[in-house]
Amino acid sequence: MRLDDGRESSNVEDRRGFGAVSGGAGKIGIGTIVIALVAMYFGVDPSVILNGAGTAVDHTAQQTQQPTDPAEDSKVKFVSTILADTEDTWKMLFLQIGKQYEEPKLVLFTGATPTACGTGQSAMGPFYCPMDRKVYIDLAFYKDLQDRFHAPGEFAQAYVIAHEVGHHVQNLLGISNKVQQLRQSSRSEAKSNALSVKLELQADCFAGVWAFHANQARSILESGDIEAGLNAASAIGDDRLQTQAQGYAVPESFTHGSSAQRVEWFKRGLAQGDMQQCDTFAS
Ligand SMILES: [Zn+2]
């Protein structure tokens, strides 16, 4: 990616080094970890997993900040630059539909951190909490993305942020709220999961919309970037993750969409940068 002249965002909240010093981590059962592994990537409603897991950050425990890894500095700059680019892009797109874009915060953390949606854990992967309008990411995820999911490349990393910001856009547009209500009133888990998939695929599509406009305005994409993004979308499809975790995939339990679906919707946003093309709920 070409990001040399890009500004950095002022909305990054750095909580790295404030690890969870509580006893909460010890209470996480192996079952929770398996569920988290299957559901984690990304944007899963954290309260679903966390409230069931019986974990809590002990706020009385003294939290001392560990020194942060200097090797991460360039990653922090990268994340901050991508976030700033999403701010510029979505500000412009919201203006076009007569709305005002309110910028989300992005929290960097290590291990675990309190959020308005419950305790955030690194094991969940990056996520967005609609209650406090913040994107949460442990930079260690990028190592996972590269090593475990074989999705290297800067654009793969940018896509992760753009996807979470896509959830923020859904929140601002009132889409998340509507879906949440529908999920609560839907009797079957399969139906509820299907709604979750539509929400996730739309966030993928919005990530593509961002990339289209950012590239038009600032020529950020270099050769190989789009492939890296599509590869990442494919690597974190539910079918791929479930097969890795348990040897087979159960489509009714998908909450994010299959690899093919994620690639398809990301591509759809990327093709024309048109938000209208991202109506995953239409069909
Ligand atoms: Zn998501």
Short mmCIF file of C-alpha atoms and ligand atoms in Angstrom, two decimals:
data_model
loop_
_atom_site.label_atom_id
_atom_site.label_comp_id
_atom_site.label_asym_id
_atom_site.label_seq_id
_atom_site.Cartn_x
_atom_site.Cartn_y
_atom_site.Cartn_z
CA MET A 1 0.00 0.00 0.00
CA ARG A 2 1.05 3.59 -0.62
CA LEU A 3 0.36 5.54 2.57
CA ASP A 4 3.40 7.80 2.81
CA ASP A 5 1.59 11.13 2.89
CA GLY A 6 -1.41 9.93 4.84
CA ARG A 7 -2.27 11.73 8.04
CA GLU A 8 -2.68 9.86 11.31
CA SER A 9 -5.95 9.76 13.21
CA SER A 10 -6.41 11.48 16.55
CA ASN A 11 -8.95 8.84 17.54
CA VAL A 12 -6.53 6.09 18.56
CA GLU A 13 -6.68 5.20 22.23
CA ASP A 14 -3.56 3.30 23.24
CA ARG A 15 -4.19 0.89 26.10
CA ARG A 16 -1.37 -1.49 25.21
CA GLY A 17 0.55 -2.81 28.13
CA PHE A 18 -2.40 -2.55 30.48
CA GLY A 19 -2.99 -6.27 30.50
CA ALA A 20 -5.69 -7.99 32.46
CA VAL A 21 -4.17 -8.41 35.87
CA SER A 22 -7.39 -9.89 37.15
CA GLY A 23 -8.12 -13.52 37.89
CA GLY A 24 -10.73 -13.37 35.14
CA ALA A 25 -8.63 -15.16 32.57
CA GLY A 26 -8.42 -18.25 34.73
CA LYS A 27 -12.15 -18.62 34.65
CA ILE A 28 -12.38 -19.07 30.89
CA GLY A 29 -13.20 -22.68 30.12
CA ILE A 30 -11.85 -24.58 27.15
CA GLY A 31 -15.36 -24.57 25.67
CA THR A 32 -15.39 -20.79 25.67
CA ILE A 33 -12.07 -20.70 23.91
CA VAL A 34 -13.31 -23.08 21.22
CA ILE A 35 -16.45 -20.98 20.71
CA ALA A 36 -14.35 -17.84 20.61
CA LEU A 37 -12.01 -19.44 18.08
CA VAL A 38 -14.90 -20.31 15.82
CA ALA A 39 -16.76 -17.04 16.21
CA MET A 40 -13.97 -14.58 16.63
CA TYR A 41 -13.01 -13.29 13.21
CA PHE A 42 -14.42 -10.64 13.43
CA GLY A 43 -16.90 -8.20 14.73
CA VAL A 44 -18.80 -10.83 16.62
CA ASP A 45 -21.00 -9.25 19.23
CA PRO A 46 -18.64 -9.69 22.17
CA SER A 47 -21.36 -9.67 24.78
CA VAL A 48 -22.66 -12.92 23.37
CA ILE A 49 -19.48 -14.77 24.19
CA LEU A 50 -18.30 -12.77 27.13
CA ASN A 51 -21.47 -12.61 29.15
CA GLY A 52 -21.71 -16.36 28.91
CA ALA A 53 -18.10 -16.90 29.83
CA GLY A 54 -18.36 -15.63 33.35
CA THR A 55 -15.25 -13.52 33.02
CA ALA A 56 -14.78 -10.13 34.49
CA VAL A 57 -11.97 -7.71 34.81
CA ASP A 58 -11.26 -7.06 38.43
CA HIS A 59 -11.18 -3.30 38.52
CA THR A 60 -9.74 -3.33 42.02
CA ALA A 61 -6.63 -5.14 40.82
CA GLN A 62 -3.80 -2.77 40.27
CA GLN A 63 -3.00 -2.35 36.62
CA THR A 64 0.54 -1.43 35.86
CA GLN A 65 1.55 -0.58 32.35
CA GLN A 66 4.16 -2.80 30.79
CA PRO A 67 6.50 -1.16 28.28
CA THR A 68 5.19 -1.49 24.74
CA ASP A 69 7.15 -3.25 22.03
CA PRO A 70 9.03 -0.68 19.88
CA ALA A 71 8.69 -3.10 16.96
CA GLU A 72 4.97 -2.35 17.09
CA ASP A 73 5.47 1.38 16.47
CA SER A 74 5.21 1.07 12.70
CA LYS A 75 2.04 -1.03 13.12
CA VAL A 76 0.49 1.64 15.33
CA LYS A 77 1.29 4.27 12.71
CA PHE A 78 -0.21 2.03 10.03
CA VAL A 79 -3.44 1.45 11.96
CA SER A 80 -3.71 5.15 12.73
CA THR A 81 -3.19 6.10 9.07
CA ILE A 82 -5.80 3.62 7.85
CA LEU A 83 -8.26 4.83 10.47
CA ALA A 84 -7.69 8.44 9.35
CA ASP A 85 -8.33 7.38 5.77
CA THR A 86 -11.62 5.74 6.72
CA GLU A 87 -12.58 8.98 8.51
CA ASP A 88 -11.94 11.07 5.38
CA THR A 89 -13.68 8.60 3.12
CA TRP A 90 -16.80 8.06 5.19
CA LYS A 91 -17.10 11.76 5.98
CA MET A 92 -17.31 12.37 2.25
CA LEU A 93 -19.75 9.50 1.64
CA PHE A 94 -22.03 10.56 4.49
CA LEU A 95 -22.11 14.11 3.14
CA GLN A 96 -23.35 12.69 -0.16
CA ILE A 97 -26.37 11.16 1.58
CA GLY A 98 -26.99 14.27 3.68
CA LYS A 99 -25.69 12.84 6.92
CA GLN A 100 -22.85 13.70 9.24
CA TYR A 101 -20.21 11.08 9.94
CA GLU A 102 -19.24 10.73 13.57
CA GLU A 103 -15.77 9.27 13.90
CA PRO A 104 -15.29 6.11 15.96
CA LYS A 105 -12.45 5.62 18.41
CA LEU A 106 -9.99 2.78 17.91
CA VAL A 107 -8.60 1.14 21.04
CA LEU A 108 -5.29 -0.73 20.96
CA PHE A 109 -5.00 -3.23 23.78
CA THR A 110 -3.10 -6.30 24.86
CA GLY A 111 -4.76 -9.35 26.35
CA ALA A 112 -8.04 -8.02 27.69
CA THR A 113 -9.73 -4.68 28.18
CA PRO A 114 -13.03 -3.38 29.53
CA THR A 115 -15.58 -2.26 26.93
CA ALA A 116 -19.20 -1.11 27.11
CA CYS A 117 -20.06 -4.54 25.66
CA GLY A 118 -18.25 -6.54 28.34
CA THR A 119 -14.63 -7.53 28.69
CA GLY A 120 -12.85 -7.64 25.34
CA GLN A 121 -10.37 -10.48 24.85
CA SER A 122 -7.65 -10.75 22.23
CA ALA A 123 -8.81 -14.28 21.48
CA MET A 124 -11.97 -12.81 19.97
CA GLY A 125 -10.04 -11.01 17.30
CA PRO A 126 -10.73 -7.38 16.44
CA PHE A 127 -14.29 -6.25 17.12
CA TYR A 128 -16.56 -3.22 17.26
CA CYS A 129 -18.65 -2.35 20.28
CA PRO A 130 -21.75 -0.36 19.23
CA MET A 131 -22.42 0.73 22.82
CA ASP A 132 -19.25 2.82 23.11
CA ARG A 133 -18.67 3.21 19.35
CA LYS A 134 -15.14 1.89 19.57
CA VAL A 135 -13.13 -0.52 17.46
CA TYR A 136 -10.90 -2.81 19.55
CA ILE A 137 -7.78 -4.49 18.28
CA ASP A 138 -4.84 -6.32 19.80
CA LEU A 139 -2.00 -5.92 17.33
CA ALA A 140 -1.03 -9.54 18.00
CA PHE A 141 -3.93 -10.39 15.71
CA TYR A 142 -1.89 -9.27 12.73
CA LYS A 143 0.64 -11.97 13.47
CA ASP A 144 -2.19 -14.51 13.58
CA LEU A 145 -3.57 -13.21 10.33
CA GLN A 146 -0.23 -13.75 8.68
CA ASP A 147 0.93 -16.97 10.34
CA ARG A 148 -2.21 -18.90 11.25
CA PHE A 149 -4.53 -17.68 8.54
CA HIS A 150 -1.92 -17.21 5.85
CA ALA A 151 -3.19 -13.78 4.97
CA PRO A 152 -0.12 -11.55 4.81
CA GLY A 153 0.07 -8.08 3.35
CA GLU A 154 -0.74 -4.54 4.43
CA PHE A 155 -4.03 -4.46 2.61
CA ALA A 156 -5.16 -7.56 4.49
CA GLN A 157 -4.48 -5.62 7.68
CA ALA A 158 -6.24 -2.54 6.37
CA TYR A 159 -9.27 -4.63 5.42
CA VAL A 160 -9.56 -5.77 9.04
CA ILE A 161 -9.88 -2.16 10.23
CA ALA A 162 -12.14 -1.17 7.35
CA HIS A 163 -14.45 -4.08 8.19
CA GLU A 164 -14.77 -2.96 11.82
CA VAL A 165 -15.34 0.63 10.71
CA GLY A 166 -18.02 -0.85 8.43
CA HIS A 167 -19.81 -2.00 11.59
CA HIS A 168 -19.57 1.55 12.90
CA VAL A 169 -21.17 2.82 9.69
CA GLN A 170 -23.98 0.28 10.17
CA ASN A 171 -24.40 1.56 13.69
CA LEU A 172 -24.64 5.20 12.57
CA LEU A 173 -27.15 4.28 9.86
CA GLY A 174 -29.33 2.42 12.36
CA ILE A 175 -28.83 -0.90 10.59
CA SER A 176 -27.19 -2.67 13.55
CA ASN A 177 -30.06 -1.72 15.81
CA LYS A 178 -32.68 -3.05 13.43
CA VAL A 179 -30.82 -6.31 13.00
CA GLN A 180 -30.37 -6.68 16.72
CA GLN A 181 -34.13 -6.32 17.22
CA LEU A 182 -34.83 -8.83 14.46
CA ARG A 183 -32.37 -11.26 15.98
CA GLN A 184 -34.00 -10.97 19.38
CA SER A 185 -37.45 -11.64 17.96
CA SER A 186 -36.38 -14.50 15.73
CA ARG A 187 -37.21 -17.79 17.39
CA SER A 188 -34.64 -20.01 15.72
CA GLU A 189 -30.91 -19.79 16.14
CA ALA A 190 -30.41 -20.53 12.45
CA LYS A 191 -32.47 -17.44 11.55
CA SER A 192 -30.60 -15.31 14.04
CA ASN A 193 -27.29 -16.54 12.62
CA ALA A 194 -28.45 -15.80 9.08
CA LEU A 195 -29.10 -12.18 10.11
CA SER A 196 -25.67 -11.98 11.66
CA VAL A 197 -24.14 -13.23 8.40
CA LYS A 198 -25.94 -10.48 6.44
CA LEU A 199 -24.60 -7.86 8.84
CA GLU A 200 -21.06 -9.20 8.53
CA LEU A 201 -21.17 -9.42 4.75
CA GLN A 202 -22.39 -5.84 4.60
CA ALA A 203 -19.41 -4.77 6.72
CA ASP A 204 -17.19 -6.58 4.20
CA CYS A 205 -18.93 -4.71 1.38
CA PHE A 206 -18.46 -1.39 3.20
CA ALA A 207 -14.77 -2.23 3.58
CA GLY A 208 -14.67 -2.57 -0.19
CA VAL A 209 -16.49 0.76 -0.60
CA TRP A 210 -13.85 2.43 1.56
CA ALA A 211 -11.00 0.89 -0.44
CA PHE A 212 -12.52 2.05 -3.74
CA HIS A 213 -12.83 5.69 -2.66
CA ALA A 214 -9.56 5.81 -0.74
CA ASN A 215 -7.82 4.55 -3.84
CA GLN A 216 -9.60 7.02 -6.10
CA ALA A 217 -8.69 9.94 -3.86
CA ARG A 218 -5.22 8.93 -2.76
CA SER A 219 -4.05 6.03 -4.98
CA ILE A 220 -3.30 3.84 -1.99
CA LEU A 221 -3.40 0.50 -3.78
CA GLU A 222 -0.36 -1.13 -5.32
CA SER A 223 -0.20 -4.30 -7.35
CA GLY A 224 -0.97 -7.36 -5.24
CA ASP A 225 -2.94 -5.39 -2.63
CA ILE A 226 -6.40 -6.37 -3.80
CA GLU A 227 -5.37 -10.02 -3.93
CA ALA A 228 -4.07 -9.75 -0.35
CA GLY A 229 -7.40 -8.30 0.79
CA LEU A 230 -9.44 -10.93 -0.99
CA ASN A 231 -7.19 -13.62 0.38
CA ALA A 232 -7.82 -12.32 3.91
CA ALA A 233 -11.58 -12.22 3.34
CA SER A 234 -11.39 -15.81 2.18
CA ALA A 235 -9.10 -16.96 5.00
CA ILE A 236 -11.55 -15.88 7.68
CA GLY A 237 -14.73 -17.31 6.20
CA ASP A 238 -16.72 -19.37 8.71
CA ASP A 239 -16.40 -22.54 6.64
CA ARG A 240 -12.63 -22.25 6.54
CA LEU A 241 -12.36 -21.45 10.26
CA GLN A 242 -14.70 -24.20 11.35
CA THR A 243 -12.98 -26.77 9.20
CA GLN A 244 -9.67 -25.74 10.73
CA ALA A 245 -11.05 -25.89 14.27
CA GLN A 246 -13.23 -29.01 14.15
CA GLY A 247 -12.61 -30.69 10.79
CA TYR A 248 -15.99 -29.85 9.27
CA ALA A 249 -18.26 -26.86 8.72
CA VAL A 250 -21.85 -26.36 9.89
CA PRO A 251 -23.45 -23.73 7.61
CA GLU A 252 -26.45 -23.05 9.93
CA SER A 253 -24.03 -22.00 12.63
CA PHE A 254 -22.23 -19.50 10.42
CA THR A 255 -22.29 -16.00 11.84
CA HIS A 256 -19.95 -14.26 9.38
CA GLY A 257 -20.44 -15.98 6.05
CA SER A 258 -18.46 -18.44 3.99
CA SER A 259 -15.14 -17.56 2.38
CA ALA A 260 -16.82 -17.28 -1.03
CA GLN A 261 -19.51 -14.95 0.34
CA ARG A 262 -17.03 -12.72 2.12
CA VAL A 263 -14.93 -12.38 -1.03
CA GLU A 264 -18.03 -11.74 -3.13
CA TRP A 265 -19.33 -8.89 -0.97
CA PHE A 266 -15.96 -7.31 -0.45
CA LYS A 267 -15.51 -7.32 -4.24
CA ARG A 268 -18.95 -5.86 -4.73
CA GLY A 269 -18.11 -2.81 -2.62
CA LEU A 270 -14.70 -2.54 -4.20
CA ALA A 271 -16.05 -2.63 -7.77
CA GLN A 272 -17.87 0.73 -7.80
CA GLY A 273 -17.64 2.09 -4.28
CA ASP A 274 -21.43 2.24 -4.21
CA MET A 275 -23.06 1.73 -0.80
CA GLN A 276 -26.33 0.87 -2.53
CA GLN A 277 -24.64 -2.29 -3.78
CA CYS A 278 -24.14 -3.44 -0.19
CA ASP A 279 -27.75 -4.34 0.61
CA THR A 280 -27.13 -7.86 1.88
CA PHE A 281 -30.61 -7.86 3.42
CA ALA A 282 -32.43 -7.45 0.10
CA SER A 283 -32.41 -11.09 -0.95
ZN ZN B 1 -17.63 -8.13 11.63
#
